[in-house]
Structure formats: C-alpha cells, structure tokens
PDB file of C-alpha atoms and ligand atoms in Angstrom:
ATOM      1  CA  MET A   1     -15.348 -14.766   8.121  1.00  0.00           C
ATOM      2  CA  THR A   2     -14.194 -15.673  11.674  1.00  0.00           C
ATOM      3  CA  LEU A   3     -16.512 -16.584  14.705  1.00  0.00           C
ATOM      4  CA  SER A   4     -16.158 -14.692  17.922  1.00  0.00           C
ATOM      5  CA  SER A   5     -15.573 -16.594  21.175  1.00  0.00           C
ATOM      6  CA  ALA A   6     -19.604 -16.172  21.573  1.00  0.00           C
ATOM      7  CA  GLY A   7     -19.806 -18.104  18.145  1.00  0.00           C
ATOM      8  CA  THR A   8     -21.564 -15.104  16.602  1.00  0.00           C
ATOM      9  CA  PRO A   9     -19.794 -13.869  12.907  1.00  0.00           C
ATOM     10  CA  THR A  10     -17.149 -11.197  13.515  1.00  0.00           C
ATOM     11  CA  GLN A  11     -18.450  -8.078  11.689  1.00  0.00           C
ATOM     12  CA  TYR A  12     -15.306  -6.186  10.554  1.00  0.00           C
ATOM     13  CA  ALA A  13     -15.251  -2.201  10.905  1.00  0.00           C
ATOM     14  CA  VAL A  14     -13.248  -2.482   7.834  1.00  0.00           C
ATOM     15  CA  GLU A  15     -12.565  -5.702   5.464  1.00  0.00           C
ATOM     16  CA  LEU A  16     -10.437  -5.788   2.301  1.00  0.00           C
ATOM     17  CA  GLN A  17     -10.402  -9.159   0.824  1.00  0.00           C
ATOM     18  CA  GLY A  18      -8.137 -10.134  -1.949  1.00  0.00           C
ATOM     19  CA  CYS A  19      -8.054  -6.435  -2.723  1.00  0.00           C
ATOM     20  CA  THR A  20      -5.755  -5.099  -5.906  1.00  0.00           C
ATOM     21  CA  LYS A  21      -5.538  -1.965  -7.577  1.00  0.00           C
ATOM     22  CA  GLN A  22      -4.211  -1.067 -10.664  1.00  0.00           C
ATOM     23  CA  PHE A  23      -3.707   2.244 -12.275  1.00  0.00           C
ATOM     24  CA  SER A  24      -3.683   3.257 -16.103  1.00  0.00           C
ATOM     25  CA  THR A  25      -0.152   4.984 -16.890  1.00  0.00           C
ATOM     26  CA  PRO A  26       0.332   7.909 -19.307  1.00  0.00           C
ATOM     27  CA  GLY A  27       1.949   5.469 -21.963  1.00  0.00           C
ATOM     28  CA  GLY A  28      -1.050   3.468 -21.978  1.00  0.00           C
ATOM     29  CA  GLY A  29       0.224   0.591 -19.726  1.00  0.00           C
ATOM     30  CA  THR A  30      -1.047  -0.423 -16.313  1.00  0.00           C
ATOM     31  CA  TYR A  31       0.732  -0.121 -12.946  1.00  0.00           C
ATOM     32  CA  PHE A  32      -0.186  -2.400 -10.042  1.00  0.00           C
ATOM     33  CA  ALA A  33      -0.325  -0.252  -6.898  1.00  0.00           C
ATOM     34  CA  VAL A  34      -1.258  -2.942  -4.639  1.00  0.00           C
ATOM     35  CA  ARG A  35      -2.118  -6.898  -5.044  1.00  0.00           C
ATOM     36  CA  ASP A  36      -4.301  -9.025  -3.020  1.00  0.00           C
ATOM     37  CA  ILE A  37      -4.556  -7.378   0.013  1.00  0.00           C
ATOM     38  CA  ASP A  38      -6.247  -8.715   2.889  1.00  0.00           C
ATOM     39  CA  LEU A  39      -6.896  -6.416   5.832  1.00  0.00           C
ATOM     40  CA  LYS A  40      -9.516  -7.018   8.782  1.00  0.00           C
ATOM     41  CA  VAL A  41      -9.870  -4.392  11.403  1.00  0.00           C
ATOM     42  CA  GLU A  42     -12.233  -5.212  14.565  1.00  0.00           C
ATOM     43  CA  PRO A  43     -14.469  -2.314  15.868  1.00  0.00           C
ATOM     44  CA  GLY A  44     -12.488  -0.601  18.725  1.00  0.00           C
ATOM     45  CA  ARG A  45      -8.784  -1.770  17.248  1.00  0.00           C
ATOM     46  CA  PHE A  46      -6.252   0.678  16.355  1.00  0.00           C
ATOM     47  CA  VAL A  47      -4.493  -0.586  13.451  1.00  0.00           C
ATOM     48  CA  SER A  48      -1.343   1.021  11.624  1.00  0.00           C
ATOM     49  CA  ILE A  49       0.157   0.567   8.185  1.00  0.00           C
ATOM     50  CA  VAL A  50       3.624   0.938   7.644  1.00  0.00           C
ATOM     51  CA  GLY A  51       5.694   0.521   4.277  1.00  0.00           C
ATOM     52  CA  PRO A  52       8.151   2.282   2.205  1.00  0.00           C
ATOM     53  CA  THR A  53       6.988   5.297  -0.034  1.00  0.00           C
ATOM     54  CA  GLY A  54       5.046   4.335  -2.898  1.00  0.00           C
ATOM     55  CA  SER A  55       4.052   0.977  -1.180  1.00  0.00           C
ATOM     56  CA  GLY A  56       0.164   1.605  -1.534  1.00  0.00           C
ATOM     57  CA  LYS A  57      -0.693   2.909   1.944  1.00  0.00           C
ATOM     58  CA  SER A  58      -2.899   5.559   0.852  1.00  0.00           C
ATOM     59  CA  THR A  59      -4.268   3.648  -1.965  1.00  0.00           C
ATOM     60  CA  ILE A  60      -5.537   0.885   0.580  1.00  0.00           C
ATOM     61  CA  LEU A  61      -6.884   3.837   2.963  1.00  0.00           C
ATOM     62  CA  ASN A  62      -8.894   5.216   0.006  1.00  0.00           C
ATOM     63  CA  MET A  63     -10.165   1.757  -0.849  1.00  0.00           C
ATOM     64  CA  ALA A  64     -11.443   1.550   2.527  1.00  0.00           C
ATOM     65  CA  ALA A  65     -13.090   5.090   2.375  1.00  0.00           C
ATOM     66  CA  GLY A  66     -14.596   4.280  -0.880  1.00  0.00           C
ATOM     67  CA  LEU A  67     -12.823   6.979  -2.590  1.00  0.00           C
ATOM     68  CA  LEU A  68     -11.085   4.207  -4.895  1.00  0.00           C
ATOM     69  CA  LYS A  69     -12.907   1.275  -6.292  1.00  0.00           C
ATOM     70  CA  PRO A  70     -10.652  -2.249  -6.038  1.00  0.00           C
ATOM     71  CA  SER A  71      -9.773  -3.282  -9.390  1.00  0.00           C
ATOM     72  CA  SER A  72     -10.540  -6.876  -8.193  1.00  0.00           C
ATOM     73  CA  GLY A  73     -11.384  -7.935  -4.425  1.00  0.00           C
ATOM     74  CA  THR A  74     -13.881  -6.570  -2.143  1.00  0.00           C
ATOM     75  CA  ALA A  75     -13.862  -3.777   0.470  1.00  0.00           C
ATOM     76  CA  SER A  76     -16.515  -3.992   2.891  1.00  0.00           C
ATOM     77  CA  SER A  77     -17.566  -2.222   6.077  1.00  0.00           C
ATOM     78  CA  PHE A  78     -19.635  -3.522   9.051  1.00  0.00           C
ATOM     79  CA  GLY A  79     -20.532  -6.664   6.633  1.00  0.00           C
ATOM     80  CA  ALA A  80     -21.547  -4.436   3.707  1.00  0.00           C
ATOM     81  CA  PRO A  81     -19.780  -3.959   0.512  1.00  0.00           C
ATOM     82  CA  VAL A  82     -18.203  -0.427   0.358  1.00  0.00           C
ATOM     83  CA  HIS A  83     -20.303   1.600  -2.635  1.00  0.00           C
ATOM     84  CA  GLY A  84     -19.375   5.011  -2.932  1.00  0.00           C
ATOM     85  CA  VAL A  85     -18.173   7.110   0.162  1.00  0.00           C
ATOM     86  CA  ASN A  86     -17.971   5.165   3.333  1.00  0.00           C
ATOM     87  CA  ARG A  87     -20.549   6.859   5.290  1.00  0.00           C
ATOM     88  CA  ARG A  88     -19.415   4.989   8.823  1.00  0.00           C
ATOM     89  CA  ALA A  89     -15.925   6.413   8.257  1.00  0.00           C
ATOM     90  CA  SER A  90     -14.004  10.038   8.757  1.00  0.00           C
ATOM     91  CA  TYR A  91     -11.045  10.554   6.424  1.00  0.00           C
ATOM     92  CA  MET A  92      -8.323  12.644   8.344  1.00  0.00           C
ATOM     93  CA  PHE A  93      -6.248  13.511   5.132  1.00  0.00           C
ATOM     94  CA  GLN A  94      -2.317  14.182   5.471  1.00  0.00           C
ATOM     95  CA  GLN A  95      -2.808  17.553   4.174  1.00  0.00           C
ATOM     96  CA  ASP A  96      -5.431  19.133   6.368  1.00  0.00           C
ATOM     97  CA  ALA A  97      -8.524  19.799   4.562  1.00  0.00           C
ATOM     98  CA  LEU A  98      -9.618  23.188   6.703  1.00  0.00           C
ATOM     99  CA  LEU A  99     -11.598  25.688   4.440  1.00  0.00           C
ATOM    100  CA  PRO A 100      -9.628  28.859   4.595  1.00  0.00           C
ATOM    101  CA  TRP A 101     -12.554  30.970   4.097  1.00  0.00           C
ATOM    102  CA  LYS A 102     -14.249  29.376   7.162  1.00  0.00           C
ATOM    103  CA  THR A 103     -13.574  30.089  10.726  1.00  0.00           C
ATOM    104  CA  VAL A 104     -12.059  27.220  12.978  1.00  0.00           C
ATOM    105  CA  ILE A 105     -16.025  26.568  14.368  1.00  0.00           C
ATOM    106  CA  GLU A 106     -17.717  26.843  11.150  1.00  0.00           C
ATOM    107  CA  ASN A 107     -15.015  24.252   9.894  1.00  0.00           C
ATOM    108  CA  VAL A 108     -15.556  21.832  12.937  1.00  0.00           C
ATOM    109  CA  SER A 109     -19.477  22.068  12.478  1.00  0.00           C
ATOM    110  CA  LEU A 110     -19.169  21.274   8.721  1.00  0.00           C
ATOM    111  CA  GLY A 111     -19.828  17.615   9.168  1.00  0.00           C
ATOM    112  CA  LEU A 112     -23.055  18.149  11.260  1.00  0.00           C
ATOM    113  CA  THR A 113     -24.738  21.260   8.921  1.00  0.00           C
ATOM    114  CA  MET A 114     -23.795  18.917   5.753  1.00  0.00           C
ATOM    115  CA  ALA A 115     -25.991  16.177   7.600  1.00  0.00           C
ATOM    116  CA  GLY A 116     -28.648  18.627   8.175  1.00  0.00           C
ATOM    117  CA  VAL A 117     -28.267  19.587  12.017  1.00  0.00           C
ATOM    118  CA  GLY A 118     -29.334  23.071  12.809  1.00  0.00           C
ATOM    119  CA  LYS A 119     -26.424  25.934  13.060  1.00  0.00           C
ATOM    120  CA  ALA A 120     -26.937  26.722  16.426  1.00  0.00           C
ATOM    121  CA  GLU A 121     -26.695  23.007  17.640  1.00  0.00           C
ATOM    122  CA  ALA A 122     -23.927  22.430  15.214  1.00  0.00           C
ATOM    123  CA  HIS A 123     -21.678  25.270  16.693  1.00  0.00           C
ATOM    124  CA  SER A 124     -22.629  24.345  20.277  1.00  0.00           C
ATOM    125  CA  GLU A 125     -21.478  20.743  19.737  1.00  0.00           C
ATOM    126  CA  ALA A 126     -18.307  22.324  17.429  1.00  0.00           C
ATOM    127  CA  GLN A 127     -17.638  24.190  20.779  1.00  0.00           C
ATOM    128  CA  ARG A 128     -17.454  21.405  23.039  1.00  0.00           C
ATOM    129  CA  TRP A 129     -15.258  19.588  20.712  1.00  0.00           C
ATOM    130  CA  LEU A 130     -13.323  22.840  20.469  1.00  0.00           C
ATOM    131  CA  GLU A 131     -12.838  22.420  24.382  1.00  0.00           C
ATOM    132  CA  LYS A 132     -11.904  18.816  24.294  1.00  0.00           C
ATOM    133  CA  VAL A 133      -8.890  19.478  21.805  1.00  0.00           C
ATOM    134  CA  GLY A 134      -7.785  22.980  23.739  1.00  0.00           C
ATOM    135  CA  LEU A 135      -9.033  25.258  21.307  1.00  0.00           C
ATOM    136  CA  LYS A 136     -11.760  26.841  23.512  1.00  0.00           C
ATOM    137  CA  ASN A 137     -10.516  30.433  22.870  1.00  0.00           C
ATOM    138  CA  PHE A 138     -10.052  29.916  18.812  1.00  0.00           C
ATOM    139  CA  ALA A 139     -13.387  29.493  17.444  1.00  0.00           C
ATOM    140  CA  ASP A 140     -13.443  32.635  15.737  1.00  0.00           C
ATOM    141  CA  ARG A 141      -9.914  32.446  14.093  1.00  0.00           C
ATOM    142  CA  TYR A 142      -9.077  31.533  10.587  1.00  0.00           C
ATOM    143  CA  PRO A 143      -6.880  28.648   9.823  1.00  0.00           C
ATOM    144  CA  HIS A 144      -4.336  30.746   8.186  1.00  0.00           C
ATOM    145  CA  GLN A 145      -4.163  32.130  11.995  1.00  0.00           C
ATOM    146  CA  LEU A 146      -3.477  29.065  13.321  1.00  0.00           C
ATOM    147  CA  SER A 147      -0.500  26.948  14.167  1.00  0.00           C
ATOM    148  CA  GLY A 148       0.315  23.402  12.539  1.00  0.00           C
ATOM    149  CA  GLY A 149      -0.576  21.626  15.772  1.00  0.00           C
ATOM    150  CA  MET A 150      -3.842  23.847  16.174  1.00  0.00           C
ATOM    151  CA  ARG A 151      -4.840  22.930  12.431  1.00  0.00           C
ATOM    152  CA  LYS A 152      -4.292  19.376  13.616  1.00  0.00           C
ATOM    153  CA  ARG A 153      -6.311  19.546  16.455  1.00  0.00           C
ATOM    154  CA  THR A 154      -9.031  21.397  14.741  1.00  0.00           C
ATOM    155  CA  ALA A 155      -8.821  18.698  12.189  1.00  0.00           C
ATOM    156  CA  VAL A 156      -9.436  16.061  15.042  1.00  0.00           C
ATOM    157  CA  ALA A 157     -12.382  17.715  16.206  1.00  0.00           C
ATOM    158  CA  GLN A 158     -13.489  17.706  12.596  1.00  0.00           C
ATOM    159  CA  ALA A 159     -13.169  14.086  12.040  1.00  0.00           C
ATOM    160  CA  TRP A 160     -14.798  13.241  15.361  1.00  0.00           C
ATOM    161  CA  ILE A 161     -17.508  15.505  15.521  1.00  0.00           C
ATOM    162  CA  VAL A 162     -19.748  13.320  13.144  1.00  0.00           C
ATOM    163  CA  ASN A 163     -18.976  10.408  15.558  1.00  0.00           C
ATOM    164  CA  PRO A 164     -17.835   8.065  12.793  1.00  0.00           C
ATOM    165  CA  ASP A 165     -17.514   4.267  13.915  1.00  0.00           C
ATOM    166  CA  ILE A 166     -14.036   4.401  11.702  1.00  0.00           C
ATOM    167  CA  LEU A 167     -11.106   6.714  11.710  1.00  0.00           C
ATOM    168  CA  LEU A 168      -8.962   6.750   8.584  1.00  0.00           C
ATOM    169  CA  MET A 169      -5.963   8.639   9.202  1.00  0.00           C
ATOM    170  CA  ASP A 170      -3.318   9.133   6.529  1.00  0.00           C
ATOM    171  CA  GLU A 171       0.151  10.251   8.113  1.00  0.00           C
ATOM    172  CA  PRO A 172      -2.043  13.028   9.928  1.00  0.00           C
ATOM    173  CA  PHE A 173       0.733  14.353  12.118  1.00  0.00           C
ATOM    174  CA  SER A 174       3.811  13.761   9.894  1.00  0.00           C
ATOM    175  CA  ALA A 175       4.456  17.479   9.480  1.00  0.00           C
ATOM    176  CA  LEU A 176       4.411  18.395  12.955  1.00  0.00           C
ATOM    177  CA  ASP A 177       7.693  18.860  15.138  1.00  0.00           C
ATOM    178  CA  VAL A 178       8.528  15.826  17.271  1.00  0.00           C
ATOM    179  CA  GLN A 179       7.184  17.321  20.519  1.00  0.00           C
ATOM    180  CA  THR A 180       3.891  18.576  19.342  1.00  0.00           C
ATOM    181  CA  ARG A 181       3.562  15.249  17.265  1.00  0.00           C
ATOM    182  CA  GLN A 182       3.721  13.263  20.736  1.00  0.00           C
ATOM    183  CA  ILE A 183       1.437  15.359  22.213  1.00  0.00           C
ATOM    184  CA  MET A 184      -1.117  15.074  19.524  1.00  0.00           C
ATOM    185  CA  GLU A 185      -0.380  11.071  19.828  1.00  0.00           C
ATOM    186  CA  ASN A 186      -1.029  11.083  23.445  1.00  0.00           C
ATOM    187  CA  GLU A 187      -4.154  13.114  22.963  1.00  0.00           C
ATOM    188  CA  LEU A 188      -5.629  10.941  20.291  1.00  0.00           C
ATOM    189  CA  LEU A 189      -4.933   7.815  22.303  1.00  0.00           C
ATOM    190  CA  ALA A 190      -6.951   9.533  25.412  1.00  0.00           C
ATOM    191  CA  LEU A 191      -9.943  10.155  22.984  1.00  0.00           C
ATOM    192  CA  TRP A 192      -9.714   7.057  21.120  1.00  0.00           C
ATOM    193  CA  GLN A 193      -9.329   4.891  24.483  1.00  0.00           C
ATOM    194  CA  GLU A 194     -12.911   4.436  25.299  1.00  0.00           C
ATOM    195  CA  SER A 195     -14.433   5.368  21.931  1.00  0.00           C
ATOM    196  CA  GLY A 196     -14.892   2.075  20.557  1.00  0.00           C
ATOM    197  CA  LYS A 197     -13.881   3.433  17.480  1.00  0.00           C
ATOM    198  CA  ALA A 198     -11.907   1.283  14.712  1.00  0.00           C
ATOM    199  CA  VAL A 199      -8.815   3.555  13.660  1.00  0.00           C
ATOM    200  CA  VAL A 200      -6.542   2.627  10.700  1.00  0.00           C
ATOM    201  CA  PHE A 201      -3.550   4.915  10.675  1.00  0.00           C
ATOM    202  CA  ILE A 202      -0.982   5.326   8.039  1.00  0.00           C
ATOM    203  CA  THR A 203       2.537   6.340   9.058  1.00  0.00           C
ATOM    204  CA  HIS A 204       6.038   6.510   7.786  1.00  0.00           C
ATOM    205  CA  ASP A 205       7.123   6.172  11.222  1.00  0.00           C
ATOM    206  CA  LEU A 206       7.490   2.711  13.112  1.00  0.00           C
ATOM    207  CA  ASP A 207       8.382   4.116  16.392  1.00  0.00           C
ATOM    208  CA  GLU A 208       4.821   5.866  16.038  1.00  0.00           C
ATOM    209  CA  ALA A 209       2.911   2.945  14.748  1.00  0.00           C
ATOM    210  CA  ILE A 210       4.173   0.643  17.754  1.00  0.00           C
ATOM    211  CA  ALA A 211       3.328   3.242  20.332  1.00  0.00           C
ATOM    212  CA  LEU A 212      -0.188   3.813  18.949  1.00  0.00           C
ATOM    213  CA  SER A 213      -1.521   0.444  17.924  1.00  0.00           C
ATOM    214  CA  ASP A 214      -2.875  -2.912  18.599  1.00  0.00           C
ATOM    215  CA  GLU A 215      -1.497  -4.351  15.475  1.00  0.00           C
ATOM    216  CA  VAL A 216       0.955  -3.007  12.727  1.00  0.00           C
ATOM    217  CA  VAL A 217       0.630  -4.225   9.228  1.00  0.00           C
ATOM    218  CA  ILE A 218       3.872  -3.824   7.070  1.00  0.00           C
ATOM    219  CA  LEU A 219       3.376  -3.428   3.369  1.00  0.00           C
ATOM    220  CA  GLY A 220       6.598  -4.667   1.010  1.00  0.00           C
ATOM    221  CA  ALA A 221       8.043  -2.582  -1.630  1.00  0.00           C
ATOM    222  CA  GLY A 222       6.133  -1.769  -4.831  1.00  0.00           C
ATOM    223  CA  PRO A 223       5.034  -2.232  -7.613  1.00  0.00           C
ATOM    224  CA  GLY A 224       1.995  -4.711  -6.457  1.00  0.00           C
ATOM    225  CA  SER A 225       2.866  -4.284  -2.889  1.00  0.00           C
ATOM    226  CA  THR A 226       1.431  -7.328  -0.609  1.00  0.00           C
ATOM    227  CA  VAL A 227       1.187  -7.142   3.249  1.00  0.00           C
ATOM    228  CA  VAL A 228       4.374  -8.660   4.522  1.00  0.00           C
ATOM    229  CA  GLY A 229       3.874  -9.011   7.796  1.00  0.00           C
ATOM    230  CA  ASN A 230       1.352  -8.677  10.820  1.00  0.00           C
ATOM    231  CA  TYR A 231       2.645  -7.740  14.278  1.00  0.00           C
ATOM    232  CA  GLU A 232       0.381  -7.614  17.390  1.00  0.00           C
ATOM    233  CA  ILE A 233       1.598  -4.932  19.580  1.00  0.00           C
ATOM    234  CA  THR A 234       0.829  -6.303  23.270  1.00  0.00           C
ATOM    235  CA  ILE A 235       2.157  -3.377  25.273  1.00  0.00           C
ATOM    236  CA  PRO A 236      -0.531  -2.731  27.925  1.00  0.00           C
ATOM    237  CA  ARG A 237      -2.882   0.365  27.808  1.00  0.00           C
ATOM    238  CA  PRO A 238      -3.401   2.887  28.858  1.00  0.00           C
ATOM    239  CA  ARG A 239       0.122   3.811  27.399  1.00  0.00           C
ATOM    240  CA  ASP A 240       2.092   7.040  28.283  1.00  0.00           C
ATOM    241  CA  LEU A 241       3.620   7.772  24.916  1.00  0.00           C
ATOM    242  CA  LEU A 242       6.208  10.268  26.304  1.00  0.00           C
ATOM    243  CA  ASP A 243       8.028   7.332  27.881  1.00  0.00           C
ATOM    244  CA  ILE A 244       7.104   4.063  26.111  1.00  0.00           C
ATOM    245  CA  ARG A 245      10.086   4.134  23.952  1.00  0.00           C
ATOM    246  CA  ASP A 246      12.286   3.112  27.091  1.00  0.00           C
ATOM    247  CA  ASP A 247       9.607   0.107  27.398  1.00  0.00           C
ATOM    248  CA  PRO A 248      11.756  -3.106  26.900  1.00  0.00           C
ATOM    249  CA  LYS A 249       8.637  -4.529  25.040  1.00  0.00           C
ATOM    250  CA  PHE A 250       8.837  -1.452  22.898  1.00  0.00           C
ATOM    251  CA  VAL A 251      12.342  -1.936  22.298  1.00  0.00           C
ATOM    252  CA  GLU A 252      12.061  -5.874  21.457  1.00  0.00           C
ATOM    253  CA  LEU A 253       8.956  -5.533  19.013  1.00  0.00           C
ATOM    254  CA  HIS A 254      10.628  -2.551  17.160  1.00  0.00           C
ATOM    255  CA  ARG A 255      13.851  -4.433  16.698  1.00  0.00           C
ATOM    256  CA  GLU A 256      11.713  -7.597  15.261  1.00  0.00           C
ATOM    257  CA  ILE A 257       9.540  -5.357  12.898  1.00  0.00           C
ATOM    258  CA  TRP A 258      12.282  -3.138  11.820  1.00  0.00           C
ATOM    259  CA  GLY A 259      14.112  -6.430  10.827  1.00  0.00           C
ATOM    260  CA  ARG A 260      11.492  -6.922   8.370  1.00  0.00           C
ATOM    261  CA  LEU A 261      10.559  -3.583   7.304  1.00  0.00           C
ATOM    262  CA  LYS A 262      13.682  -2.266   6.582  1.00  0.00           C
ATOM    263  CA  ILE A 263      14.218  -5.126   3.879  1.00  0.00           C
ATOM    264  CA  GLU A 264      11.779  -3.304   1.904  1.00  0.00           C
ATOM    265  CA  VAL A 265      12.843   0.009   2.549  1.00  0.00           C
ATOM    266  CA  SER A 266      15.993  -1.102   1.068  1.00  0.00           C
ATOM    267  CA  LYS A 267      14.242  -2.595  -1.922  1.00  0.00           C
ATOM    268  CA  THR A 268      12.599   0.398  -2.472  1.00  0.00           C
ATOM    269  CA  TYR A 269      15.863   2.759  -2.141  1.00  0.00           C
ATOM    270  CA  GLU A 270      17.737   0.436  -4.720  1.00  0.00           C
ATOM    271  CA  ALA A 271      14.600   0.493  -7.307  1.00  0.00           C
ATOM    272  CA  ALA A 272      14.782   4.108  -6.985  1.00  0.00           C
ATOM    273  CA  ARG A 273      18.359   4.470  -7.630  1.00  0.00           C
ATOM    274  CA  ALA A 274      18.314   2.037 -10.552  1.00  0.00           C
ATOM    275  CA  GLU A 275      15.692   4.435 -12.092  1.00  0.00           C
ATOM    276  CA  GLU A 276      18.043   7.162 -11.493  1.00  0.00           C
ATOM    277  CA  GLY A 277      20.730   5.469 -13.182  1.00  0.00           C
ATOM    278  CA  GLU A 278      18.228   4.875 -16.382  1.00  0.00           C
ATOM    279  CA  VAL A 279      17.346   8.379 -16.390  1.00  0.00           C
ATOM    280  CA  ALA A 280      20.858   9.745 -16.088  1.00  0.00           C
TER     281      ALA A 280
HETATM  282  N1  LIG B   1      -4.210   7.795  -9.445  1.00  0.00           N
HETATM  283  C1  LIG B   1      -3.176   7.137  -9.482  1.00  0.00           C
HETATM  284  N2  LIG B   1      -2.742   6.852 -10.830  1.00  0.00           N
HETATM  285  C2  LIG B   1      -1.894   6.375 -11.315  1.00  0.00           C
HETATM  286  N3  LIG B   1      -1.035   6.047 -10.290  1.00  0.00           N
HETATM  287  C3  LIG B   1      -1.201   6.110  -8.937  1.00  0.00           C
HETATM  288  C4  LIG B   1      -2.511   6.661  -8.548  1.00  0.00           C
HETATM  289  N4  LIG B   1      -2.366   6.923  -7.428  1.00  0.00           N
HETATM  290  C5  LIG B   1      -1.249   6.147  -6.719  1.00  0.00           C
HETATM  291  N5  LIG B   1      -0.749   5.891  -7.678  1.00  0.00           N
HETATM  292  C6  LIG B   1       0.881   4.911  -7.787  1.00  0.00           C
HETATM  293  O1  LIG B   1       0.466   3.591  -6.785  1.00  0.00           O
HETATM  294  C7  LIG B   1       1.563   3.715  -5.985  1.00  0.00           C
HETATM  295  C8  LIG B   1       1.216   3.526  -4.614  1.00  0.00           C
HETATM  296  O2  LIG B   1       0.924   5.049  -4.533  1.00  0.00           O
HETATM  297  P1  LIG B   1       0.254   5.460  -2.734  1.00  0.00           P
HETATM  298  O3  LIG B   1      -0.061   7.060  -3.093  1.00  0.00           O
HETATM  299  O4  LIG B   1      -0.909   4.608  -2.181  1.00  0.00           O
HETATM  300  O5  LIG B   1       1.629   5.299  -1.952  1.00  0.00           O
HETATM  301  P2  LIG B   1       1.752   5.411  -0.278  1.00  0.00           P
HETATM  302  O6  LIG B   1       2.319   3.799   0.345  1.00  0.00           O
HETATM  303  O7  LIG B   1       0.558   6.141  -0.008  1.00  0.00           O
HETATM  304  O8  LIG B   1       3.118   6.353  -0.799  1.00  0.00           O
HETATM  305  P3  LIG B   1       3.561   7.715   0.146  1.00  0.00           P
HETATM  306  O9  LIG B   1       4.346   6.961   1.453  1.00  0.00           O
HETATM  307  O10 LIG B   1       4.610   8.354  -0.714  1.00  0.00           O
HETATM  308  O11 LIG B   1       2.349   8.482   0.798  1.00  0.00           O
HETATM  309  C9  LIG B   1       2.509   4.799  -5.998  1.00  0.00           C
HETATM  310  O12 LIG B   1       3.772   4.099  -7.304  1.00  0.00           O
HETATM  311  C10 LIG B   1       1.664   5.550  -7.018  1.00  0.00           C
HETATM  312  O13 LIG B   1       2.659   6.531  -8.148  1.00  0.00           O
HETATM  313 MG1  LIG B   2       0.556   8.265   1.072  1.00  0.00          MG
END
C-alpha cells in the first residue's frame, strides 16, 4: 500500500495484486490466461488496458468485477477483497446487455428497481438519465427499434443510474462507426469528468485509449500475459476528442506506446500463423 501526500494509505478503487488466472482446457490441461497481474486504479482515475487479442483483457476486468476468482493473488476494491460480484462497480459489456422484451426506460430503471426503489421513482430517475444521454424521446422504444449508437447510450444510462464508484467497460464502443464512436467517447468523458468515478476501459484501439485516459496499461502476448508497460497520459483536460489526434503530445505518446504494443501484437500474429501451420 502506498501513502498519499497527506500520509494516509491510498484506497484503490480497484487493486489486483499478483493475480494469475488459469483455465482448464478440454484436453485436461491448464491454460494460463494471465500471470502476476498488478493493477492499481485510484478513485477518479481513467485507466485503459490495451493488448493483443487473447491477452487476457476481459479476464482482468472479470476479476475486478468479481465474475472470475483469481487462481492466485488477490483482487480488492476500496480496501476489501472482492468476494462475489463487486457491488461498487457497474459493468458495460462489449455486447450490450439490454433486455429485448423491455422498453428503453424499463431497461434503464432496472438497476434501481432491483435495488428496491419504487417503480415511479426509478422511472423518473431513468427519464433524467435518458435526457442526459440524448434519448429523451425514446423511452418507450424497444431495443430492436434503436440504432447501434442509441443502444450504447441506453447501456451508458443503465450503467450510470446506479451511481457506481467504478465503471468497468469492455470495448463498449468497438462495434460503432468511427463518427458515432468519437461522439460517444466525448460524451463519456463529459459525464466522467466531474464524477469522481474510477473507470477501467478495455480497448483494442490505442488512439481511443490515449485520448480518454490518465494511464494506459499494455498487456503482453499470451499465454500467461503480464503487464509490459504503464504510461501516464499527461495531455491536459478537458480534452476535445475530435481534435486530439493532431496534438503533438498525443502524437509523441502514440509513437512511444505503439513501439511497445506492436512487439506484442506481432508475437500474437506469429503465434496464430504457426498454429495455422500446425493445423494445415
Ligand atoms: N472460461 C474460459 N475457459 C478457458 N479459456 C478461457 C476462458 N476464458 C478465457 N479463456 C482464454 O484466456 C485467454 C484470455 O481471454 P480473454 O477473453 O481475457 O482475452 P481478451 O484479451 O479479452 O481477448 P479479445 O481481445 O479477443 O477480447 C484466451 O486465450 C481465452 O481463450
Ligand atoms: Mg475480451
């Protein structure tokens, strides 16, 4: 544990200490997805995790969420070990988890009604969130009547309405077209900016990671992936994501981090090619 400038111990919103996760394989063996992962996310920080496909990004998020138990090491949240689902966190999955038989407002209210809030109060709070995410007039639509961007807005409202201390986001915008994605990223930053919430954001896209984050964590190629780099993103806030890619600091950081990430991406690519060769 580290000490803050005031001399008190820092309570991390998310802390993984020496976390290893192994899975059983169908042939009776074991597969190490990640090994000895150390990750510390302070309250209010925006941290992205980037790494090649299969490097264990979702596994790490699932350990922070309490959906997966580390095989060894500890996952904790605000100083307490994570046992079962981490109640301080909301999870935004890559594929949004909207219930198709419920309307937009019912989907957004769900977290509150499940926590015992009355329907009228939950709906009025949900309507407030729908206004915030630009869906004021879509409360009574069903998910299949929405565009991809609208579904993501609904999922954002659904995650935020319960006022979590931590947002765990697994490639939340990767299925969107580039323009919608940049708008969603800008809106996410605007919501997050003054919220004091910790965000752990998974992405394949280094541009997105740098543009959004205070820190970018790079995972190495699997199996047994470890953290191979941590980079502080010192670009001042507030940031305008529509122009940030021209910022000289962005360009410099991108060059530095990509220099490291591409080694891991190449290893993953070579390993996949070798495997294809064995199969052929
Ligand atoms: N339940 C499981 N059983 C067996 N192996 C698993 C299980 N979950 C994940 N794995 C393996 O662990 C490794 C890491 O998976 P994970 O989904 O965390 O990777 P990722 O970095 O999120 O990949 P992607 O970028 O493709 O989403 C992969 O090789 C995957 O096949
Ligand atoms: Mg994943």
